[in-house]
């Protein structure tokens, strides 16, 4: 039997026929949907390069079976920018040189977006380092990464305050 | 990865019936099982996905002041729960010291309780492992080291249980609610994991098809409140398994210890409750001498399983320090580095 899944990927509804239950979310995104932003580093949940958001929460796509995700809302790095405008976290990574080779960057950015939404790190570099420890960077760009997350968080908090009067919602 | 069938039942009864088949395995967060399936250390023929079973995803108060946690609640959500933070801070500290933000979003309570050892020989299908294959012997026996047990091990298996979460749970006398082919039953968390003896493949007290549906933290443990801490020593500050860890809780009145709990992690095939150490603390003043004596008692039966004699002294020091932290009480806000010995030192000392 070929299971049929309905999924929202980067805001678009998708109908997916899976011929094999072994397909991970990472392989589905990369090999079948052409979304190669999420990277296959270790494929064992150790490096974080495959980090995407499922229903708003960051997960390792390499350890998630696609077949279990019927009805899920998936966000990858390709879905972050709005029109031509980069997401504040993307802008901050560029501004603070939060990468070198770039392989881990999509996972770092998705993890940072979720960390900021979780709202527990505050303005503390130590808490950001701890919160980002599931994303390895073999080039050692961590200093720029932490600066980028701090900066993006401040800017997004500022934006959210500015908008509070209008819609009362926190920026995600 | 070997081929498997996938099933997503809609009731606990249906799940139990399906998983009672030989070759079946339950799938929850998948953070451990999928990894083992990829390396070939596990190869179930049927995966029974229990993540959407109704009624397993809530945290509820118990009438005795304790908490009941559904087996499918994710580790991150247990750690964020306000009642858990207030009444069982060392459980939260242990959870936040484990894995990464991504993995804690995925891993479930039931899955954490049943996670397998990180012994490299267990994880490598080419190696002989009697825990993985009944009667296969133990290639780790002559090469045991920092990740292996110093308490309760046997010639057949030197593996250690890797869970942080289970360590405070053992100290708090947590109860595990189980549904199985024969109905419902409870197992004490301290009895859930088996010591290897001659049958290392019998890893837990669960029978085929049995499913963990909830965890109960009795109200008696809530009385320790903030005087309960988890301390974890590892090879890097974050995102690493424990070499050794300790969960400690104290109730002190009038300068004397009235009640004490102590459990150790990373030292045995089960979270190691140190009842002798607890007994040694009763009536004593909560000071360094008493904590060291308790730590000596906790490790009295320890012996190295290989190149890991250092873990015995490390465990004594970790236990004594966890007791001192418990006596001082947990800070109002969770430290930036949960359960880390560097928690109070700050970034410049280790960055």
Coordinates of C-alpha atoms in Angstrom, one line a residue:
Chain A
X1 CA 0.0 0.0 0.0
X2 CA 1.3 3.5 -0.9
X3 CA 0.4 5.9 1.9
X4 CA -0.8 9.3 0.8
X5 CA 0.1 12.3 2.9
X6 CA -1.1 15.8 3.0
X7 CA 1.4 18.3 4.2
X8 CA 2.0 22.0 4.1
X9 CA 5.5 22.8 3.1
X10 CA 6.6 26.5 3.2
X11 CA 3.0 27.5 3.1
X12 CA 2.0 25.4 0.1
X13 CA -0.3 22.4 0.4
X14 CA 1.3 19.2 -0.9
X15 CA -0.1 15.8 -1.7
X16 CA 2.6 13.2 -1.3
X17 CA 2.5 9.5 -2.2
X18 CA 5.1 7.6 -0.3
X19 CA 6.2 4.2 -1.8
X20 CA 8.4 3.4 1.1
X21 CA 8.0 4.1 4.9
X22 CA 11.7 4.5 5.3
X23 CA 11.8 7.9 3.7
X24 CA 12.8 10.5 6.3
X25 CA 11.5 14.1 6.2
X26 CA 15.0 15.1 5.2
X27 CA 15.1 12.8 2.2
X28 CA 11.5 13.8 1.3
X29 CA 12.5 17.5 1.2
X30 CA 15.8 17.0 -0.6
X31 CA 15.2 14.2 -3.0
X32 CA 11.5 14.5 -3.8
X33 CA 10.5 18.1 -3.2
X34 CA 13.7 19.7 -4.5
X35 CA 14.2 21.6 -1.3
X36 CA 18.0 21.1 -0.7
X37 CA 18.4 23.8 1.9
X38 CA 18.2 21.4 4.8
X39 CA 21.5 19.5 4.7
X40 CA 22.4 15.8 5.3
X41 CA 25.5 16.1 7.5
X42 CA 25.6 13.1 9.9
X43 CA 22.1 11.7 9.2
X44 CA 22.1 10.6 12.8
X45 CA 20.7 13.6 14.8
X46 CA 24.1 14.7 15.9
X47 CA 25.0 17.7 13.8
X48 CA 21.8 19.7 13.3
X49 CA 22.4 20.6 9.6
X50 CA 19.0 19.1 8.8
X51 CA 17.0 21.3 11.3
X52 CA 13.6 22.4 10.0
X53 CA 10.4 23.4 11.8
X54 CA 7.5 21.0 12.1
X55 CA 4.3 22.7 13.4
X56 CA 6.5 25.6 14.6
X57 CA 9.0 23.4 16.5
X58 CA 12.6 22.8 15.5
X59 CA 13.4 19.1 14.8
X60 CA 16.1 17.0 13.2
X61 CA 14.5 16.1 9.8
X62 CA 17.0 13.1 9.5
X63 CA 15.4 11.3 12.5
X64 CA 11.7 12.1 11.5
X65 CA 9.8 9.6 9.3
X66 CA 7.9 11.4 6.6
X67 CA 5.1 8.8 6.9
X68 CA 4.3 10.0 10.4
X69 CA 3.8 13.7 9.3
X70 CA 0.3 13.5 7.7
X71 CA -1.3 16.9 8.3
X72 CA 2.0 18.6 9.4
X73 CA 3.1 22.1 8.7
X74 CA 6.8 22.1 7.6
X75 CA 9.0 25.2 7.3
X76 CA 12.4 25.1 5.7
X77 CA 15.0 27.8 5.1
X78 CA 13.6 28.2 1.6
X79 CA 10.3 29.4 3.2
X80 CA 11.7 32.0 5.5
X81 CA 12.1 35.1 3.3
X82 CA 8.9 37.0 2.5
X83 CA 8.9 38.0 -1.1
X84 CA 12.3 39.6 -1.7
X85 CA 12.8 40.4 2.0
X86 CA 15.1 38.2 4.0
X87 CA 14.0 37.0 7.5
X88 CA 15.7 39.1 10.3
X89 CA 17.7 36.0 11.3
X90 CA 19.0 35.6 7.7
X91 CA 19.9 39.3 7.6
X92 CA 21.7 39.0 11.0
X93 CA 23.8 36.0 9.9
X94 CA 25.0 38.0 6.9
X95 CA 25.6 41.1 9.0
X96 CA 27.6 39.2 11.6
X97 CA 29.4 36.8 9.3
X98 CA 27.7 33.9 11.0
X99 CA 29.2 31.3 8.7
X100 CA 32.2 30.3 6.7
X101 CA 31.6 27.4 4.3
X102 CA 27.8 27.7 4.8
X103 CA 27.0 24.0 5.0
X104 CA 25.5 24.2 8.5
X105 CA 23.9 27.6 8.0
X106 CA 20.4 26.6 7.0
X107 CA 20.2 24.4 10.0
X108 CA 21.7 27.1 12.2
X109 CA 19.2 29.7 10.9
X110 CA 16.2 27.4 11.4
X111 CA 17.3 26.5 14.9
X112 CA 17.9 30.2 15.7
X113 CA 14.4 31.1 14.4
X114 CA 12.9 28.5 16.8
X115 CA 15.1 29.4 19.7
X116 CA 14.0 33.0 19.5
X117 CA 10.3 31.9 19.3
X118 CA 10.8 29.7 22.3
X119 CA 11.7 32.9 24.2
X120 CA 13.8 31.3 26.9
X121 CA 17.3 32.5 26.0
X122 CA 16.7 36.2 26.6
X123 CA 19.6 38.5 26.0
X124 CA 22.2 36.1 27.4
X125 CA 25.0 34.8 25.1
X126 CA 25.5 31.9 27.4
X127 CA 21.9 30.8 27.0
X128 CA 22.1 31.2 23.3
X129 CA 25.2 29.1 23.1
X130 CA 23.4 26.4 25.1
X131 CA 20.3 26.7 23.0
X132 CA 22.2 26.4 19.8
X133 CA 24.4 23.4 21.0
X134 CA 22.5 21.0 18.7
X135 CA 23.9 22.8 15.6
X136 CA 27.6 22.1 15.0
X137 CA 29.8 24.4 12.9
X138 CA 33.0 22.7 11.8
X139 CA 34.4 26.0 10.5
X140 CA 34.1 27.4 14.1
X141 CA 31.9 30.4 13.2
X142 CA 30.2 30.3 16.6
X143 CA 31.1 33.8 17.7
X144 CA 29.4 35.3 14.6
X145 CA 26.5 32.9 15.0
X146 CA 25.9 34.0 18.7
X147 CA 26.2 37.7 17.7
X148 CA 23.7 37.1 14.9
X149 CA 21.1 35.4 17.1
X150 CA 21.4 38.1 19.8
X151 CA 21.1 40.9 17.2
X152 CA 18.1 39.2 15.4
X153 CA 16.4 38.7 18.7
X154 CA 16.7 42.3 19.7
X155 CA 15.5 43.5 16.4
X156 CA 12.5 41.1 16.4
X157 CA 11.6 42.1 19.9
X158 CA 11.7 45.7 18.9
X159 CA 9.5 45.0 15.9
X160 CA 7.0 43.1 18.0
X161 CA 6.8 45.9 20.5
X162 CA 6.2 48.3 17.6
X163 CA 3.4 46.1 16.3
X164 CA 1.8 45.2 19.7
X165 CA -0.7 48.1 19.5
X166 CA -2.0 46.8 16.1
X167 CA -2.4 43.1 16.4
X168 CA -1.1 42.2 19.9
X169 CA 0.9 39.3 18.6
X170 CA 4.5 38.3 19.0
X171 CA 6.7 38.0 15.9
X172 CA 7.5 34.4 15.4
Chain B
X1 CA 17.8 0.6 6.9
X2 CA 15.9 -2.7 6.7
X3 CA 12.4 -2.6 5.3
X4 CA 9.6 -2.4 7.7
X5 CA 5.8 -2.1 7.8
X6 CA 4.3 1.1 9.3
X7 CA 1.1 1.2 11.3
X8 CA -0.5 4.1 13.1
X9 CA -3.2 2.7 15.4
X10 CA -5.9 4.9 16.9
X11 CA -6.3 3.2 20.4
X12 CA -3.9 1.8 23.0
X13 CA -5.7 -1.6 22.7
X14 CA -5.1 -1.6 19.0
X15 CA -1.4 -0.6 19.4
X16 CA -0.8 -3.3 22.0
X17 CA -2.4 -6.0 19.8
X18 CA -0.2 -4.9 16.9
X19 CA 3.0 -4.6 18.8
X20 CA 2.6 -8.0 20.5
X21 CA 3.7 -9.6 17.2
X22 CA 7.3 -10.8 17.1
X23 CA 9.5 -8.3 15.3
X24 CA 7.3 -5.3 16.2
X25 CA 8.6 -2.2 17.9
X26 CA 6.9 1.0 19.1
X27 CA 7.9 4.2 17.5
X28 CA 7.5 7.5 19.5
X29 CA 9.9 10.4 18.9
X30 CA 12.3 8.2 16.9
X31 CA 15.4 10.0 18.1
X32 CA 17.0 6.7 19.3
X33 CA 15.2 4.0 17.4
X34 CA 15.7 5.5 13.9
X35 CA 19.4 6.1 14.6
X36 CA 19.8 2.4 15.6
X37 CA 17.8 1.3 12.5
X38 CA 20.2 3.3 10.3
X39 CA 23.3 1.7 11.8
X40 CA 21.7 -1.7 11.6
X41 CA 21.8 -2.2 15.4
X42 CA 18.0 -2.5 15.3
X43 CA 15.8 -3.9 12.5
X44 CA 12.1 -4.1 13.5
X45 CA 9.8 -5.6 10.9
X46 CA 6.8 -3.5 12.0
X47 CA 6.8 0.0 13.5
X48 CA 3.8 0.8 15.6
X49 CA 3.6 4.6 15.7
X50 CA 2.1 5.6 19.1
X51 CA 2.6 9.4 18.8
X52 CA -1.0 10.1 18.0
X53 CA -2.7 7.8 20.5
X54 CA -5.4 9.7 22.4
X55 CA -4.9 10.6 26.1
X56 CA -1.2 10.2 26.3
X57 CA -0.1 13.8 25.9
X58 CA -1.2 15.6 29.1
X59 CA 0.5 16.6 32.4
X60 CA -2.1 16.4 35.2
X61 CA -1.9 17.1 39.0
X62 CA -2.4 14.1 41.3
X63 CA -4.5 14.4 44.5
X64 CA -1.4 13.7 46.7
X65 CA 0.4 16.8 45.2
X66 CA 2.4 14.8 42.6
X67 CA 2.1 14.9 38.8
X68 CA 1.1 12.4 36.2
X69 CA 2.8 12.8 32.8
X70 CA 1.5 11.1 29.7
X71 CA 4.0 8.9 27.9
X72 CA 3.9 11.0 24.7
X73 CA 4.6 14.4 26.2
X74 CA 7.8 15.7 24.6
X75 CA 10.8 16.3 26.8
X76 CA 10.8 20.0 26.0
X77 CA 7.2 20.3 27.2
X78 CA 7.8 18.5 30.4
X79 CA 10.7 20.9 31.1
X80 CA 8.5 23.9 30.4
X81 CA 5.6 22.8 32.6
X82 CA 5.1 25.3 35.5
X83 CA 4.1 22.7 38.1
X84 CA 7.1 20.5 37.1
X85 CA 9.4 23.5 37.5
X86 CA 8.0 24.4 40.9
X87 CA 7.8 20.9 42.5
X88 CA 10.4 18.9 40.7
X89 CA 13.2 21.2 39.6
X90 CA 15.8 18.5 39.4
X91 CA 13.7 16.7 36.8
X92 CA 13.6 19.8 34.7
X93 CA 17.3 20.4 35.2
X94 CA 18.1 16.8 34.1
X95 CA 15.9 17.1 31.0
X96 CA 17.5 20.4 30.0
X97 CA 21.0 18.9 30.4
X98 CA 20.3 16.2 27.9
X99 CA 20.5 16.2 24.1
X100 CA 19.7 19.4 22.1
X101 CA 16.7 21.7 21.6
X102 CA 15.7 19.8 18.5
X103 CA 15.9 16.4 20.1
X104 CA 14.1 17.5 23.2
X105 CA 11.2 18.7 21.0
X106 CA 11.0 15.2 19.5
X107 CA 11.9 12.8 22.4
X108 CA 9.0 11.6 24.5
X109 CA 8.7 10.5 28.2
X110 CA 8.1 6.9 27.3
X111 CA 10.9 6.8 24.7
X112 CA 13.4 8.4 27.1
X113 CA 12.6 5.7 29.7
X114 CA 13.3 3.0 27.1
X115 CA 16.3 4.5 25.4
X116 CA 19.1 2.0 24.7
X117 CA 22.7 2.1 25.9
X118 CA 25.2 4.2 24.0
X119 CA 27.9 1.5 24.4
X120 CA 29.7 1.7 21.0
X121 CA 29.8 -2.1 20.7
X122 CA 26.0 -2.3 21.2
X123 CA 25.5 0.3 18.4
X124 CA 27.8 -1.5 16.0
X125 CA 26.1 -4.5 14.4
X126 CA 29.5 -6.1 13.5
X127 CA 30.5 -6.3 17.2
X128 CA 29.4 -9.2 19.4
X129 CA 26.9 -7.9 21.9
X130 CA 24.8 -10.1 24.2
X131 CA 22.5 -7.2 24.9
X132 CA 21.6 -6.9 21.3
X133 CA 21.8 -10.6 20.3
X134 CA 21.1 -13.1 23.1
X135 CA 24.1 -15.2 23.9
X136 CA 26.5 -13.3 21.6
X137 CA 29.1 -12.5 24.2
X138 CA 30.5 -9.0 24.8
X139 CA 33.2 -7.4 22.6
X140 CA 33.2 -4.4 25.0
X141 CA 34.3 -6.5 28.0
X142 CA 38.1 -6.1 27.3
X143 CA 37.8 -2.6 26.0
X144 CA 35.5 -1.0 28.5
X145 CA 36.2 2.6 29.3
X146 CA 34.6 6.0 30.2
X147 CA 31.1 5.2 28.9
X148 CA 30.8 1.9 30.8
X149 CA 29.5 0.8 34.1
X150 CA 31.3 0.7 37.5
X151 CA 28.3 -0.7 39.4
X152 CA 26.0 -3.7 38.8
X153 CA 27.8 -4.9 35.7
X154 CA 28.5 -8.5 34.8
X155 CA 31.0 -10.4 32.7
X156 CA 28.2 -10.6 30.1
X157 CA 27.6 -6.8 29.8
X158 CA 29.3 -3.6 31.0
X159 CA 26.8 -1.1 29.4
X160 CA 25.5 1.9 31.2
X161 CA 22.1 3.5 30.9
X162 CA 22.4 6.9 29.3
X163 CA 19.2 8.7 30.5
X164 CA 19.5 11.9 32.5
X165 CA 15.7 12.1 33.1
X166 CA 15.7 8.6 34.8
X167 CA 18.2 9.6 37.5
X168 CA 15.9 12.1 39.4
X169 CA 13.0 9.9 38.6
X170 CA 14.7 7.0 40.5
X171 CA 15.4 9.3 43.4
X172 CA 11.7 10.5 43.5
X173 CA 10.2 6.9 43.4
X174 CA 8.5 7.5 40.1
X175 CA 5.9 4.9 39.0
X176 CA 5.5 3.8 35.4
X177 CA 2.0 3.0 34.1
X178 CA 2.0 0.2 31.6
X179 CA -0.7 -1.2 29.2
X180 CA -0.2 -4.6 27.9
X181 CA -1.9 -7.7 26.5
X182 CA -2.9 -8.7 30.0
X183 CA -4.3 -5.2 31.0
X184 CA -2.8 -2.4 33.0
X185 CA -0.1 -2.5 35.7
X186 CA 2.4 -0.3 37.4
X187 CA 6.1 -0.8 37.7
X188 CA 8.4 1.2 39.9
X189 CA 10.9 3.2 37.8
X190 CA 13.7 1.7 39.9
X191 CA 12.6 -1.8 38.8
X192 CA 12.1 -0.9 35.1
X193 CA 15.7 -1.4 34.0
X194 CA 17.3 -4.7 34.7
X195 CA 20.9 -5.3 35.7
X196 CA 22.6 -7.5 33.0
X197 CA 23.5 -10.6 35.0
X198 CA 23.6 -13.6 32.7
X199 CA 20.7 -12.2 30.5
X200 CA 21.8 -8.7 29.3
X201 CA 19.2 -9.0 26.5
X202 CA 16.4 -8.7 29.1
X203 CA 16.8 -4.9 29.3
X204 CA 13.6 -4.0 31.0
X205 CA 10.7 -5.3 33.1
X206 CA 8.4 -5.0 30.1
X207 CA 6.8 -8.0 28.4
X208 CA 6.4 -8.2 24.6
X209 CA 3.7 -5.7 23.5
X210 CA 3.7 -3.8 26.8
X211 CA 3.5 0.0 26.3
X212 CA 4.4 2.8 28.7
X213 CA 1.3 5.1 28.9
X214 CA 2.2 7.4 31.8
X215 CA 4.7 8.3 34.5
X216 CA 3.6 9.3 38.0
X217 CA 5.7 11.5 40.3
X218 CA 4.4 10.9 43.8
X219 CA 3.6 14.0 45.9
X220 CA 6.1 12.9 48.6
X221 CA 8.9 14.0 46.3
X222 CA 7.3 17.5 45.8
X223 CA 8.1 18.3 49.4
X224 CA 11.8 18.7 48.6
X225 CA 10.9 21.6 46.3
X226 CA 13.9 23.7 45.4
X227 CA 16.2 21.6 47.6
X228 CA 16.8 19.2 44.9
X229 CA 19.4 19.4 42.2
X230 CA 20.9 17.5 39.3
X231 CA 24.6 17.6 38.5
X232 CA 26.1 16.2 35.3
X233 CA 29.8 15.8 34.4
X234 CA 30.5 15.3 30.7
X235 CA 33.2 15.8 28.2
X236 CA 31.8 19.0 26.8
X237 CA 29.6 21.6 28.4
X238 CA 26.5 20.9 26.4
X239 CA 25.0 18.2 24.1
X240 CA 26.9 15.2 25.6
X241 CA 26.0 12.1 27.6
X242 CA 27.0 12.0 31.2
X243 CA 30.2 10.4 32.3
X244 CA 28.7 10.5 35.8
X245 CA 25.7 12.4 37.1
X246 CA 23.8 12.7 40.4
X247 CA 20.4 13.7 41.5
X248 CA 20.2 14.8 45.1
X249 CA 17.3 16.0 47.3
X250 CA 17.3 17.0 51.0
X251 CA 14.9 18.0 53.7
X252 CA 16.6 19.8 56.5
X253 CA 15.1 21.0 59.8
X254 CA 16.8 22.5 62.8
X255 CA 20.2 21.9 61.3
X256 CA 19.7 18.1 60.8
X257 CA 18.8 16.1 57.7
X258 CA 15.3 14.6 58.1
X259 CA 15.1 13.0 54.6
X260 CA 17.5 12.5 51.8
X261 CA 17.4 11.1 48.3
X262 CA 20.4 10.3 46.0
X263 CA 20.6 8.6 42.6
X264 CA 23.5 8.3 40.2
X265 CA 23.6 8.2 36.4
X266 CA 26.2 7.0 33.9
X267 CA 27.5 4.3 36.4
X268 CA 25.2 1.3 35.8
X269 CA 22.7 -0.3 33.5
X270 CA 20.0 1.3 35.5
X271 CA 19.7 4.7 37.2
X272 CA 21.4 3.9 40.5
X273 CA 19.5 4.7 43.7
X274 CA 21.9 5.0 46.6
X275 CA 19.8 4.0 49.6
X276 CA 22.8 3.3 51.8
X277 CA 24.0 6.9 51.2
X278 CA 20.5 8.2 52.1
X279 CA 20.4 6.2 55.3
X280 CA 23.9 7.6 56.3
X281 CA 22.6 11.1 55.9
X282 CA 19.6 10.9 58.2
X283 CA 20.2 12.9 61.4
X284 CA 23.5 14.4 60.2
X285 CA 24.2 18.1 59.8
X286 CA 24.2 19.0 56.1
X287 CA 27.9 19.6 55.8
X288 CA 30.8 18.5 53.6
X289 CA 31.8 15.7 55.9
X290 CA 28.3 14.2 55.9
X291 CA 28.1 14.5 52.1
X292 CA 31.5 12.9 51.5
X293 CA 30.6 10.0 53.9
X294 CA 27.3 9.5 52.0
X295 CA 29.2 9.5 48.7
X296 CA 31.6 6.9 50.0
X297 CA 28.6 4.7 51.0
X298 CA 27.0 5.2 47.6
X299 CA 30.1 3.8 45.8
X300 CA 31.1 1.2 48.2
X301 CA 30.2 -1.7 45.9
X302 CA 31.8 0.0 42.8
X303 CA 34.6 -1.7 40.8
X304 CA 36.0 -0.7 37.4
X305 CA 34.8 -2.7 34.4
X306 CA 37.9 -1.7 32.4
X307 CA 39.8 1.5 32.0
X308 CA 37.3 3.5 34.1
X309 CA 38.4 3.4 37.7
X310 CA 38.4 7.2 37.6
X311 CA 34.6 7.2 37.3
X312 CA 34.4 5.8 40.9
X313 CA 36.1 8.8 42.5
X314 CA 34.4 11.1 40.0
X315 CA 31.0 9.7 41.0
X316 CA 31.9 10.2 44.7
X317 CA 32.8 13.9 44.1
X318 CA 29.7 14.4 41.9
X319 CA 27.4 12.9 44.5
X320 CA 28.9 15.0 47.3
X321 CA 28.7 18.2 45.2
X322 CA 25.1 17.5 44.2
X323 CA 24.2 17.1 47.9
X324 CA 25.8 20.4 48.7
X325 CA 23.9 22.0 45.8
X326 CA 20.7 20.5 47.0
X327 CA 21.3 21.8 50.6
X328 CA 21.8 25.3 49.1
X329 CA 18.7 25.1 47.0
X330 CA 18.1 25.6 43.3
X331 CA 18.3 29.2 42.1
X332 CA 15.0 31.0 41.2
X333 CA 15.9 30.8 37.4
X334 CA 17.3 27.8 35.7
X335 CA 21.1 28.3 35.2
X336 CA 22.2 29.1 31.6
X337 CA 24.0 25.7 31.6
X338 CA 21.6 23.3 33.3
X339 CA 23.2 20.8 35.6
X340 CA 26.7 21.8 34.5
X341 CA 29.5 22.2 37.0
X342 CA 30.3 25.4 35.1
X343 CA 26.8 26.7 35.8
X344 CA 27.9 29.2 38.4
X345 CA 31.3 30.1 36.9
X346 CA 30.1 32.0 33.8
X347 CA 31.1 32.1 30.2
X348 CA 34.7 33.4 30.4
X349 CA 35.9 30.4 32.5
X350 CA 35.0 27.8 29.9
X351 CA 34.5 29.5 26.5

